[in-house]
XYZ file of C-alpha atoms in Angstrom:
154
model
C -14.910 10.292 -25.349
C -14.276 6.843 -26.784
C -12.564 5.283 -29.742
C -12.275 1.662 -30.839
C -8.833 0.561 -32.017
C -9.505 -2.420 -34.278
C -5.849 -3.358 -34.662
C -5.540 -4.106 -30.936
C -9.266 -4.760 -30.247
C -9.098 -2.131 -27.517
C -11.547 0.532 -26.428
C -9.824 3.852 -25.723
C -12.001 6.017 -23.480
C -11.724 9.396 -21.841
C -13.463 11.342 -19.113
C -13.257 15.066 -18.531
C -14.290 16.418 -15.135
C -14.653 20.117 -14.430
C -14.699 19.782 -10.653
C -12.855 18.010 -7.849
C -14.390 14.737 -6.694
C -13.485 11.823 -4.418
C -14.215 9.329 -7.170
C -15.851 9.006 -10.553
C -17.352 5.733 -11.709
C -18.602 4.869 -15.197
C -20.454 1.653 -15.991
C -21.436 -0.201 -19.157
C -24.157 -2.732 -19.878
C -26.727 -3.844 -22.407
C -29.431 -1.286 -23.182
C -32.028 -3.575 -21.595
C -30.294 -3.485 -18.227
C -32.344 -2.445 -15.227
C -32.589 1.179 -14.184
C -30.240 0.722 -11.219
C -26.607 -0.322 -11.379
C -27.073 -4.075 -10.970
C -25.070 -6.129 -13.544
C -23.064 -3.132 -14.777
C -19.352 -3.378 -15.583
C -17.825 -0.345 -13.842
C -14.496 1.444 -13.857
C -13.859 3.815 -10.941
C -11.062 6.279 -10.353
C -10.302 7.277 -6.745
C -8.725 10.694 -6.106
C -6.668 11.961 -3.175
C -7.082 15.418 -1.624
C -4.521 16.811 -4.104
C -6.634 15.742 -7.091
C -4.393 12.833 -8.088
C -5.699 9.369 -8.972
C -4.639 6.910 -6.299
C -6.534 3.857 -7.557
C -8.210 2.492 -10.683
C -10.843 -0.134 -9.922
C -12.502 -2.678 -12.209
C -15.855 -3.394 -10.540
C -18.994 -5.445 -11.116
C -22.284 -4.359 -9.582
C -23.978 -7.576 -8.525
C -26.574 -5.401 -6.772
C -27.267 -1.746 -6.048
C -24.738 -0.487 -3.508
C -20.950 -0.519 -3.290
C -19.756 -2.889 -6.021
C -17.005 -5.465 -5.426
C -13.921 -5.661 -7.631
C -13.870 -8.158 -10.459
C -10.802 -9.745 -8.847
C -12.653 -10.372 -5.555
C -15.364 -12.170 -7.568
C -12.851 -14.375 -9.400
C -12.404 -12.160 -12.470
C -9.540 -9.918 -13.476
C -8.759 -6.196 -13.557
C -8.941 -5.156 -17.211
C -9.224 -1.355 -17.151
C -5.876 0.416 -17.536
C -5.241 4.066 -16.748
C -3.134 5.602 -19.522
C -3.044 9.257 -18.540
C -4.444 11.680 -15.995
C -3.962 15.417 -16.334
C -5.098 17.601 -13.455
C -4.958 21.370 -13.735
C -7.004 24.154 -12.156
C -9.554 21.729 -10.686
C -10.127 19.987 -14.020
C -9.355 16.362 -14.772
C -8.713 14.630 -18.078
C -8.573 10.850 -17.742
C -7.628 8.474 -20.546
C -8.039 4.708 -20.087
C -8.364 1.474 -22.053
C -9.930 -1.945 -21.913
C -10.065 -4.764 -24.479
C -13.361 -5.097 -26.397
C -13.837 -8.624 -25.112
C -11.915 -9.564 -21.974
C -13.358 -13.092 -21.666
C -14.193 -12.054 -18.076
C -17.821 -12.776 -17.165
C -17.852 -9.609 -15.057
C -17.017 -7.342 -18.016
C -19.303 -5.908 -20.688
C -18.388 -7.035 -24.215
C -18.102 -4.034 -26.527
C -19.551 -4.900 -29.944
C -18.078 -2.662 -32.626
C -19.564 -4.557 -35.570
C -23.276 -3.827 -35.170
C -24.463 -0.203 -35.386
C -27.892 -1.236 -34.052
C -26.578 -2.198 -30.600
C -27.229 0.377 -27.899
C -25.141 0.470 -24.725
C -26.377 1.772 -21.381
C -23.790 3.958 -19.634
C -24.165 4.976 -15.997
C -22.014 7.402 -14.074
C -21.693 8.506 -10.458
C -19.365 10.563 -8.313
C -19.033 11.801 -4.777
C -17.397 14.932 -3.424
C -17.861 14.399 0.317
C -14.143 14.668 1.095
C -13.390 10.931 1.452
C -11.031 9.350 -1.111
C -12.997 6.106 -1.366
C -16.089 4.633 -2.951
C -19.062 5.880 -0.987
C -22.717 6.595 -1.651
C -23.131 9.145 -4.442
C -26.508 10.624 -3.403
C -28.036 12.296 -6.475
C -24.657 12.640 -8.248
C -25.482 10.018 -10.856
C -26.906 9.606 -14.315
C -27.582 7.284 -17.216
C -27.476 7.578 -20.995
C -28.074 5.160 -23.849
C -25.648 5.403 -26.770
C -24.576 3.542 -29.856
C -20.846 2.944 -29.505
C -20.413 2.005 -33.140
C -18.806 5.200 -34.398
C -16.567 7.472 -32.297
C -18.282 10.524 -30.905
C -18.173 12.722 -27.868
C -20.767 12.136 -25.167
C -21.519 14.934 -22.719
C -22.780 13.613 -19.390
């Protein structure tokens, strides 16, 4: 789920998970981005063994592999967790980020051009470690136009 709030120039996004995981990461980039995760702006949510979010990370994949935080690269942490509801093994996560953070490690959301396509990647792990770790085949990629609000099923 996503929605653009023009008044505050903020992207409001949501993720719904129907299983317990150690983390979920979602990344954004230009549609022409490579097929891996390199150069993607990523938000990751780390869960404890009770299903609660213990960390929200703003990451930049400068290569395939475990991405560093924007802060460690000289940027800033711009993703903000608004709400997390966990019930019966299901998660609903609501978070925000400004359209344009002026951070070179963040993707700039363009809400003015319906022709722009955004690449979205996602990955998770459920190996029982509350940390970023290799996701194996638990990953995917879609291309979407983020011009008008709609629900995306990954």
